[in-house]
Coordinates of N, CA and C in Angstrom, one line a residue:
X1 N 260.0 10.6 50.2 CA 259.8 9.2 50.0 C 260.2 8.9 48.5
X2 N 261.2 8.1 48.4 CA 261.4 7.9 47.0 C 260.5 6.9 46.1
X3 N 260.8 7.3 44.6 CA 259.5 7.0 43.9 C 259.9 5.6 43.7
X4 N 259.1 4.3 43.4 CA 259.2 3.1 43.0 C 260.3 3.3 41.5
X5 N 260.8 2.3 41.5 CA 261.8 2.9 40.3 C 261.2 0.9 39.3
X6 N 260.6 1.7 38.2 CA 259.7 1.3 36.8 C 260.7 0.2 36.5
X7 N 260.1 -0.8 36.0 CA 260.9 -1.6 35.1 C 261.0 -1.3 33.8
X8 N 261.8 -1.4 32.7 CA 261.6 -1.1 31.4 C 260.7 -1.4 30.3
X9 N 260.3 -2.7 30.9 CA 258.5 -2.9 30.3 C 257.6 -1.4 30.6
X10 N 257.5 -1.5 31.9 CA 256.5 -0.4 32.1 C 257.0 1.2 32.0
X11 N 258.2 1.3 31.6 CA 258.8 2.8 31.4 C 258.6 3.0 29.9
X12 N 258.6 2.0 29.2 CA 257.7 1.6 27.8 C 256.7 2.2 27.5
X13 N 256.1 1.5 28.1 CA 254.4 1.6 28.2 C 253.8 2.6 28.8
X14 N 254.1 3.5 29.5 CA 253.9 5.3 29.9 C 254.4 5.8 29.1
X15 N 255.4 5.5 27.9 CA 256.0 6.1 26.9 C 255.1 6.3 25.9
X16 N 254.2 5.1 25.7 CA 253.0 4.7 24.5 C 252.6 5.5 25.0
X17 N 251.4 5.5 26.2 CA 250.4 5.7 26.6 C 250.2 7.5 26.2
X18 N 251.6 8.1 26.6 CA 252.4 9.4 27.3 C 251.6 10.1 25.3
X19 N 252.5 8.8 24.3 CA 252.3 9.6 22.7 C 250.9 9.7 22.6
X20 N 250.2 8.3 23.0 CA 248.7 8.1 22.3 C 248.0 9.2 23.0
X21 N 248.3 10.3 24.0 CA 247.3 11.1 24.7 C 247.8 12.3 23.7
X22 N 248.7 12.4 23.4 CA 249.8 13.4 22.5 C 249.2 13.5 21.3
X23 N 248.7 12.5 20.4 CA 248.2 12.4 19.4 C 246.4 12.3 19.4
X24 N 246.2 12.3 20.6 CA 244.4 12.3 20.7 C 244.2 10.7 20.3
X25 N 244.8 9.9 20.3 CA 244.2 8.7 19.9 C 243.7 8.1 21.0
X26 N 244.1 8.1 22.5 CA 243.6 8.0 24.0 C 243.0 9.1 24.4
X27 N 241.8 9.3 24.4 CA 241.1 10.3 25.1 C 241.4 11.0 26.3
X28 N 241.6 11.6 26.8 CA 241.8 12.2 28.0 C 241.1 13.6 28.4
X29 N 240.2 13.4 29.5 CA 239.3 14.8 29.7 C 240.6 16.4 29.6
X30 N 239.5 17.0 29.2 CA 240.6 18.3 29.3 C 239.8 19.5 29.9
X31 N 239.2 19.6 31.0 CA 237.9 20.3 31.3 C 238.6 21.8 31.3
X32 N 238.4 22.6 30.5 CA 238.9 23.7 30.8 C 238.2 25.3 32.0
X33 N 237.0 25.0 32.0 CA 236.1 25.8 32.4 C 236.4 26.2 33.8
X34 N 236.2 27.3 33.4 CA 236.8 28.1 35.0 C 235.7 27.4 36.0
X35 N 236.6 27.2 37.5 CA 235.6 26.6 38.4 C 235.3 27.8 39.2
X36 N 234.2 27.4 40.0 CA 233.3 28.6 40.9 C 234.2 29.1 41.8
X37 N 234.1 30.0 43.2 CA 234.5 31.1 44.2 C 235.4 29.7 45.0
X38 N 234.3 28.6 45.2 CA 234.6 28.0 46.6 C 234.7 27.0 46.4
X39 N 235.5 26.0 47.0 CA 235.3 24.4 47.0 C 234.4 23.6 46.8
X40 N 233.6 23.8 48.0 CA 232.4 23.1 48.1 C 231.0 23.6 46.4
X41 N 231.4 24.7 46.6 CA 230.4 25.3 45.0 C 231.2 24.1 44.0
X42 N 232.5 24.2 43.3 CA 232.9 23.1 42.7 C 232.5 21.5 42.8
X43 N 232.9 21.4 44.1 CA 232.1 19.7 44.6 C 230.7 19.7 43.9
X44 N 230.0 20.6 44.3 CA 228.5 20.1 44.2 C 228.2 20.6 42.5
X45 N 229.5 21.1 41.6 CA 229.0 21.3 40.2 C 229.5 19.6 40.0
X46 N 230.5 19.4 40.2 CA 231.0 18.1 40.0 C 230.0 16.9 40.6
X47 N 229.6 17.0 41.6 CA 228.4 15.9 42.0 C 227.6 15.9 41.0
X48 N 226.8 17.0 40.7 CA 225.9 16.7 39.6 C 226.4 16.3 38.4
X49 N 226.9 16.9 37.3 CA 227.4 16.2 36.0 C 228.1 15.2 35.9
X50 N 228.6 14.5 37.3 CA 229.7 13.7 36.8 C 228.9 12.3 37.6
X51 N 228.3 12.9 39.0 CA 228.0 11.5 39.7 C 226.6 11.6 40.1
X52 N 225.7 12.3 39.3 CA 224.6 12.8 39.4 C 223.8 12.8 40.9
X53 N 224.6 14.0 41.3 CA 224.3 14.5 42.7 C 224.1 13.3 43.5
X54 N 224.4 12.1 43.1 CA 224.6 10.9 44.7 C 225.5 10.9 45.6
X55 N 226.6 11.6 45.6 CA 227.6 11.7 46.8 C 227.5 12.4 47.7
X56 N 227.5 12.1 48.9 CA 226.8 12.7 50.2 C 227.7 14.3 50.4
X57 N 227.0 14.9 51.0 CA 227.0 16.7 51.2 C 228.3 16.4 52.2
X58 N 229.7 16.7 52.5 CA 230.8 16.6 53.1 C 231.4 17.9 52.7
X59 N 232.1 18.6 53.9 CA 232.8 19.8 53.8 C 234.3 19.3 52.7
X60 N 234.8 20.3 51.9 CA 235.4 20.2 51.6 C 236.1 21.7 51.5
X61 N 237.7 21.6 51.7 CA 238.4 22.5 51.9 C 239.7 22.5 52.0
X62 N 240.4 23.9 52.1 CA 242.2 24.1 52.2 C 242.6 23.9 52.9
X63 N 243.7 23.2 53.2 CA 244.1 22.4 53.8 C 246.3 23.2 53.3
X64 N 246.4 23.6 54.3 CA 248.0 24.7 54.2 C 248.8 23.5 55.0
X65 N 248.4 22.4 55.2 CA 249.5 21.4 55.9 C 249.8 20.1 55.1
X66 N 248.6 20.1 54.2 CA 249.2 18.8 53.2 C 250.6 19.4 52.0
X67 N 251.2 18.2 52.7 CA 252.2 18.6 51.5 C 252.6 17.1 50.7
X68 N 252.1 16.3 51.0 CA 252.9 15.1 50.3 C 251.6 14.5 49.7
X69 N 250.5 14.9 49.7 CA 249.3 15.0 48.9 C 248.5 16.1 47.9
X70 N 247.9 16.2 47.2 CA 247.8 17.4 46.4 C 245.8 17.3 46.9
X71 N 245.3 16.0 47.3 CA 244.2 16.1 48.1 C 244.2 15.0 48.9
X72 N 243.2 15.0 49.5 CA 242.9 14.0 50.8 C 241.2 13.8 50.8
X73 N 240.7 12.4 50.4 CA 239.3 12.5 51.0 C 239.3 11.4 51.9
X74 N 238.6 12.1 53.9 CA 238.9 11.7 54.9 C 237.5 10.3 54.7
X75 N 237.4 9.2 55.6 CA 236.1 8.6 55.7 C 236.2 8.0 57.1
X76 N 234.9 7.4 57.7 CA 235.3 6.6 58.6 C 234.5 5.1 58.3
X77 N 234.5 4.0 59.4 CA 234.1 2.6 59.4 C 234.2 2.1 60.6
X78 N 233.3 1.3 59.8 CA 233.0 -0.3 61.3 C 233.8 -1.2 61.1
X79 N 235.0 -0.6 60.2 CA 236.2 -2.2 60.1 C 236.5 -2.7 58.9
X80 N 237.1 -3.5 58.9 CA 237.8 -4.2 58.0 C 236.9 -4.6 57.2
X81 N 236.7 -5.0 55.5 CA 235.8 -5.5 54.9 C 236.3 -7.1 54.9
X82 N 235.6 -7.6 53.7 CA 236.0 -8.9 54.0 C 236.9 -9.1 52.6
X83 N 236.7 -8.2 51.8 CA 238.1 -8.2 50.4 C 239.1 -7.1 51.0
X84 N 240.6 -7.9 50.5 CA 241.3 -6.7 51.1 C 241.0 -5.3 50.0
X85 N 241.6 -3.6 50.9 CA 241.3 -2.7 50.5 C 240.3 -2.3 50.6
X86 N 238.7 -3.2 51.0 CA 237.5 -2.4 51.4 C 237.5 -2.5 52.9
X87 N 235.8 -2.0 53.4 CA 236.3 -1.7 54.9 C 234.4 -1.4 54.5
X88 N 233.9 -2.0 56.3 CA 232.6 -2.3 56.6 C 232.2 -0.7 56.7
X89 N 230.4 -0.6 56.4 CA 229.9 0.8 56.9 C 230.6 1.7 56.5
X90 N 231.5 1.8 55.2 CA 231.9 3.2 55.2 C 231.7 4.5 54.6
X91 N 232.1 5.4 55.2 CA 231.2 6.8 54.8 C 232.5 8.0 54.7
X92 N 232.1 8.6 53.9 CA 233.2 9.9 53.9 C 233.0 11.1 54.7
X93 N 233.8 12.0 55.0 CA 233.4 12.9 56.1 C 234.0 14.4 55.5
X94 N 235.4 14.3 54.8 CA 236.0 15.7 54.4 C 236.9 15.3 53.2
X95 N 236.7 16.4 52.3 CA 238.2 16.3 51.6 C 238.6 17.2 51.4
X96 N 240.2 17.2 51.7 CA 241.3 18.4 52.2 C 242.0 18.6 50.4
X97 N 242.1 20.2 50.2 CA 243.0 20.1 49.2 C 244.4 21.1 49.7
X98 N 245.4 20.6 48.9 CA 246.3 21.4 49.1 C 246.5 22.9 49.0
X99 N 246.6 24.0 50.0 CA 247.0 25.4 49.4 C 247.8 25.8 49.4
X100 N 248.2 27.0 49.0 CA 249.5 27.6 48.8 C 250.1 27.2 47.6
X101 N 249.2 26.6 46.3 CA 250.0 26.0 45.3 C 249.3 27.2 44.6
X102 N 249.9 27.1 43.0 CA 249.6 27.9 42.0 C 248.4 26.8 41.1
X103 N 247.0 26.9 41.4 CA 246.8 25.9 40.7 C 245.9 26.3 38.9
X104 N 246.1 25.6 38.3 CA 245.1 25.8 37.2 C 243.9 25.4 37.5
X105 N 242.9 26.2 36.5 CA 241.6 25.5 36.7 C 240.9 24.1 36.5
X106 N 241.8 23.6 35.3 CA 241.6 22.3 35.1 C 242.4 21.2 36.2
X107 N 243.3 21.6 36.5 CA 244.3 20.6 37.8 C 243.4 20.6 38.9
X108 N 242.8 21.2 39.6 CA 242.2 22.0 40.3 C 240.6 21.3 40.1
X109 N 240.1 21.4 39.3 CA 238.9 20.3 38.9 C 238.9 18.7 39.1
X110 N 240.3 18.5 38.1 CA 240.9 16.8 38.0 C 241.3 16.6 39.2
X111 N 241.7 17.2 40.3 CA 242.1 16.6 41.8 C 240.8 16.7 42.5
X112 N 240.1 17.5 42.0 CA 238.7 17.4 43.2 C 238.1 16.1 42.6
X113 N 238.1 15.9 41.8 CA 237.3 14.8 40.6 C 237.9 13.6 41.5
X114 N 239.5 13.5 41.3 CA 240.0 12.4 41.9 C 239.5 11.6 43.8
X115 N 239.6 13.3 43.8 CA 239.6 12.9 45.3 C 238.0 12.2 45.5
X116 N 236.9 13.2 44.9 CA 235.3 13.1 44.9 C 235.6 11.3 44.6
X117 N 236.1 10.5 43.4 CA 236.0 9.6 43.4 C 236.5 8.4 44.3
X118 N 237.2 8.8 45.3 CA 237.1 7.7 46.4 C 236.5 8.1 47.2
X119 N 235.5 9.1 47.3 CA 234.3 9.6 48.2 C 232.9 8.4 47.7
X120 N 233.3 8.5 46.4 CA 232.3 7.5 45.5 C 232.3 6.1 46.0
X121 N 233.9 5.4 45.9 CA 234.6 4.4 45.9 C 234.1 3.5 47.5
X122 N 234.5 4.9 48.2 CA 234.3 4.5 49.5 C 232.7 4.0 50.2
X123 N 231.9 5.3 49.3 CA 230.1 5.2 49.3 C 229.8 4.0 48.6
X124 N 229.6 3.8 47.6 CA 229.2 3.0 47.2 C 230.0 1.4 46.7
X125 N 231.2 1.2 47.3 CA 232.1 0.1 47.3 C 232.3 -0.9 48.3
X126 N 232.4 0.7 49.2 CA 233.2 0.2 50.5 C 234.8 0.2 49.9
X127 N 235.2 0.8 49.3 CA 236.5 0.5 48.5 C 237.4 1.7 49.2
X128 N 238.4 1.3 49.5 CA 239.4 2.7 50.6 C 240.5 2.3 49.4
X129 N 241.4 3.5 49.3 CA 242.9 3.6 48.5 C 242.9 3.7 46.6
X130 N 243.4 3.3 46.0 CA 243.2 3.3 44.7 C 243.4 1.9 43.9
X131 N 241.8 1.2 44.2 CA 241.6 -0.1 43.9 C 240.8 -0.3 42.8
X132 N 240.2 -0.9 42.4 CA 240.0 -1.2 40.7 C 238.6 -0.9 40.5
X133 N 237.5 -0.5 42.0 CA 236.5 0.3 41.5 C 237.0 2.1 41.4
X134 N 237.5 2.4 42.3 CA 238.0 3.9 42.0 C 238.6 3.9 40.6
X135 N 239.6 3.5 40.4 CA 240.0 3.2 38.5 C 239.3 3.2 37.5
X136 N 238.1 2.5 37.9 CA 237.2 2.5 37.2 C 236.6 3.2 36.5
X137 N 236.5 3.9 38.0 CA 235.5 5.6 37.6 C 236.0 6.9 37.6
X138 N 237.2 6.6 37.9 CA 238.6 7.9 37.2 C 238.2 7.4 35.5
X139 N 238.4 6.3 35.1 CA 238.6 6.1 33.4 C 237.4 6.3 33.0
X140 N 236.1 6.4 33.8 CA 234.7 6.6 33.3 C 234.9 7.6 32.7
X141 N 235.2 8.9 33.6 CA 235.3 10.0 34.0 C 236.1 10.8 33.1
X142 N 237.0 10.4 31.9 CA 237.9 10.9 31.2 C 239.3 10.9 32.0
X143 N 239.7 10.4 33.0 CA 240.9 10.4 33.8 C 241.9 9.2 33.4
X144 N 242.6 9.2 32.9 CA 243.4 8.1 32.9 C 244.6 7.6 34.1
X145 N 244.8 6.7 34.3 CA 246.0 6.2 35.6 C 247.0 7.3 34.9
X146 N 248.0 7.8 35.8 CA 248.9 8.6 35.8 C 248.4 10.4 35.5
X147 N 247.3 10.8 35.3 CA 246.9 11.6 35.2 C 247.3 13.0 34.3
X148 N 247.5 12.4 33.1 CA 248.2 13.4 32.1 C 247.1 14.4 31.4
X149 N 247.9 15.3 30.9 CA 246.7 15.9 30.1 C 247.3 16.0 28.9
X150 N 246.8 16.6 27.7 CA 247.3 16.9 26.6 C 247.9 18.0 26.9
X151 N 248.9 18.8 26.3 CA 249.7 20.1 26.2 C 249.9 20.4 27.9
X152 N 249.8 19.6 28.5 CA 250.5 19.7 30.4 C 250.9 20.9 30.5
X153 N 250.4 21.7 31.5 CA 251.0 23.1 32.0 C 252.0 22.9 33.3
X154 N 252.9 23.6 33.2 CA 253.5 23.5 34.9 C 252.7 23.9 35.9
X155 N 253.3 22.7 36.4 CA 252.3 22.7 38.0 C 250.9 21.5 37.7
X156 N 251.0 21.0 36.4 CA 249.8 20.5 36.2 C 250.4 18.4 36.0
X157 N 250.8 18.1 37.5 CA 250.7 16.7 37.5 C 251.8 16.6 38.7

């Protein structure tokens, strides 16, 4: 699928953003800390410190068939909400990550984080996709939109 192609205002402005993370003047988490054996061990270190253990107990796991995602968190509902992008009764059920990649420990963190956060979005919003409460709490969280880190490793975005 080809990428949306940027206007020069906003090819600009990823340009700023791109230096100010470069220079530490924009914060951006950099969690370096090796994560646990298992997925689900990870999730539940991240539940506590980040969303203090309120996000419901859901399997999470590898997933060798995503390829056009780097995760997936699954949910279900009773429908439509009444703003667009949310949706009635909704609840999460799994989140799938990609395997067979080379991943670092911090990428690897920041996608479970990402993903954990429309588990949040979805719990406590009713918010499905990446709408301005999930944003929210990516930028709580030390994550900025486009997801850069300082000194970027390959493989890491």
């Amino acid at each position: 699928m080809p990428r949306k192609k940027l206007s020069r205002h906003q090819m600009l402005l990823n340009a700023a953003k791109r230096q100010m993370i470069e220079s530490g003047e924009l914060e951006v988490r950099n969690d370096t800390r090796p994560v646990p054996e298992s997925l689900e061990d990870l999730y539940d270190q991240i539940n506590v410190e980040d969303f203090d253990g309120k996000l419901p107990r859901i399997p999470v796991q590898w997933n060798p068939e995503l390829r056009r995602a780097l995760g997936k968190a699954h949910y279900t509902s009773a429908g439509k909400g009444k703003k667009r992008g949310t949706r009635k009764d909704c609840s999460a059920t799994l989140i799938e990550i990609q395997s067979g990649r080379q991943w670092t420990d911090r990428f690897l963190r920041k996608v479970l984080t990402h993903e954990m956060c429309h588990v949040w979005a979805f719990t406590f919003c009713g918010e499905v996709g990446h709408g301005p409460q999930f944003w929210k709490k990516m930028r709580k969280l030390g994550y900025q939109k486009g997801h850069r880190f300082p000194g970027q490793q390959p493989g890491e975005g």
